[in-house]
Amino acid sequence: MDPGTVATMRKPRCSLPDVLGVAGLVRRRRRYALSGSVWKKQTLTWRVRSFPQSSQLSQETVRVLMSYALMAWGMESGLTFHEVDSPQGQEPDILIDFARAFHQDSYPFDGLGGTLAHAFFPGEHPISGDTHFDDEETWTFGSKASRQPKQELAGGSPVDEELGFSRGWHVNPLGPGSSEHLS
């Protein structure tokens, strides 16, 4: 393997496996793969339930970045996303959490580096659509210089990819939709 391929393979990433199959053999590639599950409604609610503890980002900044990522997915999908503030009442369709290690979903995080995030496809299960980010990562926005690995919460980042999973799309990490902003 060439050095570029090895470097790409060593980048931190989400915990879902690559899905290449027959679609990877054709010349024209989609930037996503359909999961087979879809939302049964066009308007979805979301809420950030827990915020990054290891980050200097304010809760407001995290909420705004998530909102912009969902707005981008909405433009591509025709879905509408509305943030709900109150933890009281009906649970939102998509809960966003920053969590560490074992966090009650059978997909533990592995600490700094490695797995960055994971999300669950649409469906009727209570965890469907939920999106989890590894809180042992140092999450940033607009930061360039660093001695410590940081994960960018912005366009082309794990946020875009994981919120796509929760929408029912899988971004091909080796194709045009791959995240190149990870460090």
Coordinates of C-alpha atoms in Angstrom, one line a residue:
M1 CA 0.0 0.0 0.0
D2 CA 1.1 3.5 -0.7
P3 CA 1.8 6.0 2.2
G4 CA -1.4 8.0 1.4
T5 CA -3.6 4.9 1.8
V6 CA -1.9 3.9 5.0
A7 CA -2.4 7.5 6.4
T8 CA -6.1 7.4 5.5
M9 CA -6.5 4.0 7.2
R10 CA -5.0 5.3 10.4
K11 CA -7.2 8.4 10.7
P12 CA -9.7 8.5 13.5
R13 CA -13.2 7.6 12.3
C14 CA -16.7 6.6 13.2
S15 CA -17.4 3.1 14.6
L16 CA -19.5 1.8 11.7
P17 CA -17.8 -0.5 9.1
D18 CA -17.2 0.5 5.5
V19 CA -19.8 -0.7 3.1
L20 CA -18.4 -1.0 -0.4
G21 CA -19.9 -4.1 -2.2
V22 CA -20.8 -4.0 -5.8
A23 CA -21.5 -0.2 -5.8
G24 CA -17.8 0.3 -5.3
L25 CA -17.0 -1.5 -8.6
V26 CA -18.9 0.9 -10.9
R27 CA -17.4 4.1 -12.3
R28 CA -20.1 6.5 -11.0
R29 CA -20.4 6.6 -7.2
R30 CA -23.0 8.1 -4.9
R31 CA -21.8 10.1 -1.9
Y32 CA -24.0 8.0 0.3
A33 CA -25.7 4.6 0.7
L34 CA -29.3 4.2 1.8
S35 CA -29.6 2.2 5.0
G36 CA -33.0 0.7 4.2
S37 CA -34.7 2.5 7.1
V38 CA -36.3 5.8 6.8
W39 CA -38.2 8.3 9.0
K40 CA -41.9 8.0 8.7
K41 CA -42.3 11.8 9.0
Q42 CA -40.7 14.8 7.4
T43 CA -40.3 17.0 10.4
L44 CA -37.9 15.7 13.1
T45 CA -37.0 17.1 16.5
W46 CA -33.5 17.1 18.1
R47 CA -31.7 18.1 21.3
V48 CA -28.2 18.0 22.6
R49 CA -28.6 16.1 25.9
S50 CA -24.9 16.2 27.0
F51 CA -22.2 18.5 25.9
P52 CA -18.4 18.0 25.6
Q53 CA -16.6 18.2 28.9
S54 CA -13.1 18.2 27.4
S55 CA -13.7 21.2 25.1
Q56 CA -13.6 24.9 25.4
L57 CA -16.6 25.2 23.1
S58 CA -19.7 26.8 24.8
Q59 CA -23.0 24.9 24.8
E60 CA -24.4 27.5 22.5
T61 CA -21.6 27.0 20.0
V62 CA -22.2 23.2 20.0
R63 CA -25.9 23.7 19.5
V64 CA -25.4 26.2 16.6
L65 CA -22.9 23.8 14.9
M66 CA -25.3 20.9 15.2
S67 CA -28.1 23.1 13.9
Y68 CA -26.1 24.0 10.8
A69 CA -25.1 20.4 10.2
L70 CA -28.8 19.3 10.4
M71 CA -29.8 22.3 8.2
A72 CA -27.3 21.0 5.5
W73 CA -28.8 17.5 5.8
G74 CA -32.3 19.0 5.6
M75 CA -31.5 20.7 2.3
E76 CA -30.2 17.4 0.8
S77 CA -33.0 15.2 2.2
G78 CA -36.2 17.3 2.3
L79 CA -36.4 16.7 6.0
T80 CA -37.0 19.6 8.4
F81 CA -35.2 19.6 11.8
H82 CA -36.4 21.5 14.9
E83 CA -34.4 21.8 18.1
V84 CA -36.4 21.2 21.3
D85 CA -35.1 22.8 24.4
S86 CA -36.9 21.1 27.3
P87 CA -35.9 17.7 28.5
Q88 CA -39.5 17.5 29.8
G89 CA -42.3 16.1 27.8
Q90 CA -41.9 14.0 24.7
E91 CA -38.3 12.8 23.7
P92 CA -36.9 14.3 20.5
D93 CA -36.4 12.1 17.5
I94 CA -32.6 12.6 17.6
L95 CA -30.7 12.9 20.9
I96 CA -27.1 14.1 20.6
D97 CA -24.7 13.1 23.4
F98 CA -21.0 13.5 24.1
A99 CA -20.1 10.4 26.1
R100 CA -17.1 8.3 27.3
A101 CA -16.3 4.6 27.2
F102 CA -19.3 2.5 28.1
H103 CA -22.4 4.7 27.8
Q104 CA -25.4 2.3 27.7
D105 CA -25.6 1.5 24.0
S106 CA -23.3 -1.6 23.5
Y107 CA -20.9 0.5 21.5
P108 CA -18.2 1.8 23.9
F109 CA -15.8 4.5 22.9
D110 CA -12.1 3.8 22.9
G111 CA -10.6 7.0 24.3
L112 CA -8.5 9.6 22.5
G113 CA -8.1 8.8 18.8
G114 CA -9.7 5.8 17.1
T115 CA -13.5 5.9 17.1
L116 CA -14.8 9.5 17.1
A117 CA -18.6 9.0 17.0
H118 CA -21.4 6.7 16.0
A119 CA -25.1 7.1 15.2
F120 CA -28.2 4.9 14.8
F121 CA -30.3 4.7 11.7
P122 CA -33.9 5.8 11.7
G123 CA -36.6 3.5 13.1
E124 CA -39.0 2.9 15.9
H125 CA -36.6 1.9 18.6
P126 CA -36.0 4.6 21.3
I127 CA -32.3 4.9 20.3
S128 CA -33.1 5.3 16.6
G129 CA -31.5 8.5 15.2
D130 CA -29.4 9.2 18.3
T131 CA -25.9 10.4 17.7
H132 CA -23.0 9.9 20.1
F133 CA -19.6 11.6 20.1
D134 CA -16.5 10.4 22.0
D135 CA -16.1 13.0 24.8
E136 CA -12.5 11.9 25.3
E137 CA -11.7 13.7 22.1
T138 CA -10.8 17.4 22.1
W139 CA -13.6 18.9 20.0
T140 CA -12.9 22.3 18.4
F141 CA -14.3 24.8 15.9
G142 CA -12.0 26.9 13.7
S143 CA -8.8 25.8 15.5
K144 CA -5.7 25.2 13.4
A145 CA -2.6 25.0 15.6
S146 CA -2.3 22.4 18.3
R147 CA 0.0 19.9 19.8
Q148 CA -2.9 17.6 20.8
P149 CA -5.2 15.9 18.4
K150 CA -8.4 17.8 18.0
Q151 CA -11.6 16.9 16.1
E152 CA -13.3 19.7 14.2
L153 CA -17.0 20.3 14.8
A154 CA -17.6 21.8 11.4
G155 CA -18.4 21.0 7.7
G156 CA -16.8 17.8 6.5
S157 CA -16.5 16.5 10.0
P158 CA -17.8 13.6 12.1
V159 CA -20.8 15.8 12.9
D160 CA -21.9 15.8 9.2
E161 CA -21.2 12.1 8.8
E162 CA -22.9 10.9 12.0
L163 CA -26.0 13.1 11.6
G164 CA -26.2 11.6 8.1
F165 CA -26.3 8.1 9.6
S166 CA -29.1 9.2 11.9
R167 CA -30.9 10.4 8.8
G168 CA -30.5 7.0 7.1
W169 CA -27.5 7.8 4.9
H170 CA -24.0 6.4 5.0
V171 CA -21.2 8.5 3.7
N172 CA -18.5 6.6 1.9
P173 CA -15.2 7.3 3.8
L174 CA -13.2 6.6 0.6
G175 CA -15.3 8.6 -1.8
P176 CA -16.0 12.2 -2.6
G177 CA -18.0 12.6 0.7
S178 CA -15.1 11.7 2.9
S179 CA -14.0 13.8 5.8
E180 CA -10.7 15.4 5.1
H181 CA -10.8 17.9 8.0
L182 CA -9.9 15.3 10.7
S183 CA -6.5 15.5 12.3

